[in-house]
Amino acid sequence: MLETDHYQCPYCGEQAEAVLDLSAGDQTYIEDCPVCCRPIVFTLQTDGQEWMLDVHTEND
């Protein structure tokens, strides 16, 4: 199951959209900001239906 969520880059503050795969369970992964290209750490917690996304810098 795919969901989308808007997030704010922790470096440059720009808004972007993430596509989340809830079927894979809890995840931590890194993607570059589409604006400033700095690495953002995404932490997704999910039970397959409800979910929470947290984004932060590599140093947090």
PDB file of C-alpha atoms in Angstrom:
ATOM      1  CA  MET A   1       0.000   0.000   0.000  1.00  0.00           C
ATOM      2  CA  LEU A   2       1.468   3.342  -1.053  1.00  0.00           C
ATOM      3  CA  GLU A   3       0.766   6.656   0.654  1.00  0.00           C
ATOM      4  CA  THR A   4       2.156  10.140   0.096  1.00  0.00           C
ATOM      5  CA  ASP A   5       3.146  12.660   2.726  1.00  0.00           C
ATOM      6  CA  HIS A   6       4.471  16.198   2.555  1.00  0.00           C
ATOM      7  CA  TYR A   7       7.532  17.005   4.630  1.00  0.00           C
ATOM      8  CA  GLN A   8       9.839  19.953   5.179  1.00  0.00           C
ATOM      9  CA  CYS A   9      13.554  19.536   4.456  1.00  0.00           C
ATOM     10  CA  PRO A  10      15.447  19.838   7.761  1.00  0.00           C
ATOM     11  CA  TYR A  11      18.286  21.657   5.938  1.00  0.00           C
ATOM     12  CA  CYS A  12      16.738  24.180   3.544  1.00  0.00           C
ATOM     13  CA  GLY A  13      13.146  24.231   4.792  1.00  0.00           C
ATOM     14  CA  GLU A  14      11.569  23.564   1.387  1.00  0.00           C
ATOM     15  CA  GLN A  15       8.413  21.452   1.155  1.00  0.00           C
ATOM     16  CA  ALA A  16       8.600  18.135  -0.714  1.00  0.00           C
ATOM     17  CA  GLU A  17       6.535  14.974  -1.071  1.00  0.00           C
ATOM     18  CA  ALA A  18       7.526  11.441  -0.060  1.00  0.00           C
ATOM     19  CA  VAL A  19       5.963   8.230  -1.357  1.00  0.00           C
ATOM     20  CA  LEU A  20       5.676   5.734   1.497  1.00  0.00           C
ATOM     21  CA  ASP A  21       5.395   1.941   1.116  1.00  0.00           C
ATOM     22  CA  LEU A  22       3.406   0.866   4.178  1.00  0.00           C
ATOM     23  CA  SER A  23       3.553  -2.828   3.212  1.00  0.00           C
ATOM     24  CA  ALA A  24       7.280  -2.972   4.081  1.00  0.00           C
ATOM     25  CA  GLY A  25       6.740  -2.227   7.801  1.00  0.00           C
ATOM     26  CA  ASP A  26       8.951   0.068   9.875  1.00  0.00           C
ATOM     27  CA  GLN A  27      11.788   1.590   7.840  1.00  0.00           C
ATOM     28  CA  THR A  28      14.715   3.961   8.091  1.00  0.00           C
ATOM     29  CA  TYR A  29      16.261   5.171   4.847  1.00  0.00           C
ATOM     30  CA  ILE A  30      18.087   8.153   3.341  1.00  0.00           C
ATOM     31  CA  GLU A  31      17.000  10.234   0.357  1.00  0.00           C
ATOM     32  CA  ASP A  32      18.488  13.464  -0.939  1.00  0.00           C
ATOM     33  CA  CYS A  33      16.420  16.642  -0.755  1.00  0.00           C
ATOM     34  CA  PRO A  34      15.086  17.420  -4.255  1.00  0.00           C
ATOM     35  CA  VAL A  35      15.974  21.112  -3.736  1.00  0.00           C
ATOM     36  CA  CYS A  36      19.312  21.314  -1.855  1.00  0.00           C
ATOM     37  CA  CYS A  37      20.481  17.703  -2.493  1.00  0.00           C
ATOM     38  CA  ARG A  38      21.513  17.119   1.141  1.00  0.00           C
ATOM     39  CA  PRO A  39      20.812  13.673   2.660  1.00  0.00           C
ATOM     40  CA  ILE A  40      17.623  13.427   4.728  1.00  0.00           C
ATOM     41  CA  VAL A  41      17.034  10.502   7.107  1.00  0.00           C
ATOM     42  CA  PHE A  42      13.457   9.233   6.900  1.00  0.00           C
ATOM     43  CA  THR A  43      12.050   7.119   9.730  1.00  0.00           C
ATOM     44  CA  LEU A  44       8.712   5.498   8.968  1.00  0.00           C
ATOM     45  CA  GLN A  45       6.773   3.679  11.671  1.00  0.00           C
ATOM     46  CA  THR A  46       3.717   1.746  10.514  1.00  0.00           C
ATOM     47  CA  ASP A  47       1.451  -1.153  11.309  1.00  0.00           C
ATOM     48  CA  GLY A  48       0.345  -1.339   7.675  1.00  0.00           C
ATOM     49  CA  GLN A  49      -2.589   1.056   8.091  1.00  0.00           C
ATOM     50  CA  GLU A  50      -1.630   3.833  10.503  1.00  0.00           C
ATOM     51  CA  TRP A  51       1.762   5.485  10.035  1.00  0.00           C
ATOM     52  CA  MET A  52       4.059   8.240  11.256  1.00  0.00           C
ATOM     53  CA  LEU A  53       6.927   9.777   9.263  1.00  0.00           C
ATOM     54  CA  ASP A  54       9.840  11.618  10.848  1.00  0.00           C
ATOM     55  CA  VAL A  55      12.573  13.406   8.854  1.00  0.00           C
ATOM     56  CA  HIS A  56      15.853  14.691  10.229  1.00  0.00           C
ATOM     57  CA  THR A  57      19.458  15.466   9.327  1.00  0.00           C
ATOM     58  CA  GLU A  58      22.212  12.861   9.462  1.00  0.00           C
ATOM     59  CA  ASN A  59      23.586  14.531  12.603  1.00  0.00           C
ATOM     60  CA  ASP A  60      20.336  14.442  14.626  1.00  0.00           C
TER      61      ASP A  60
END
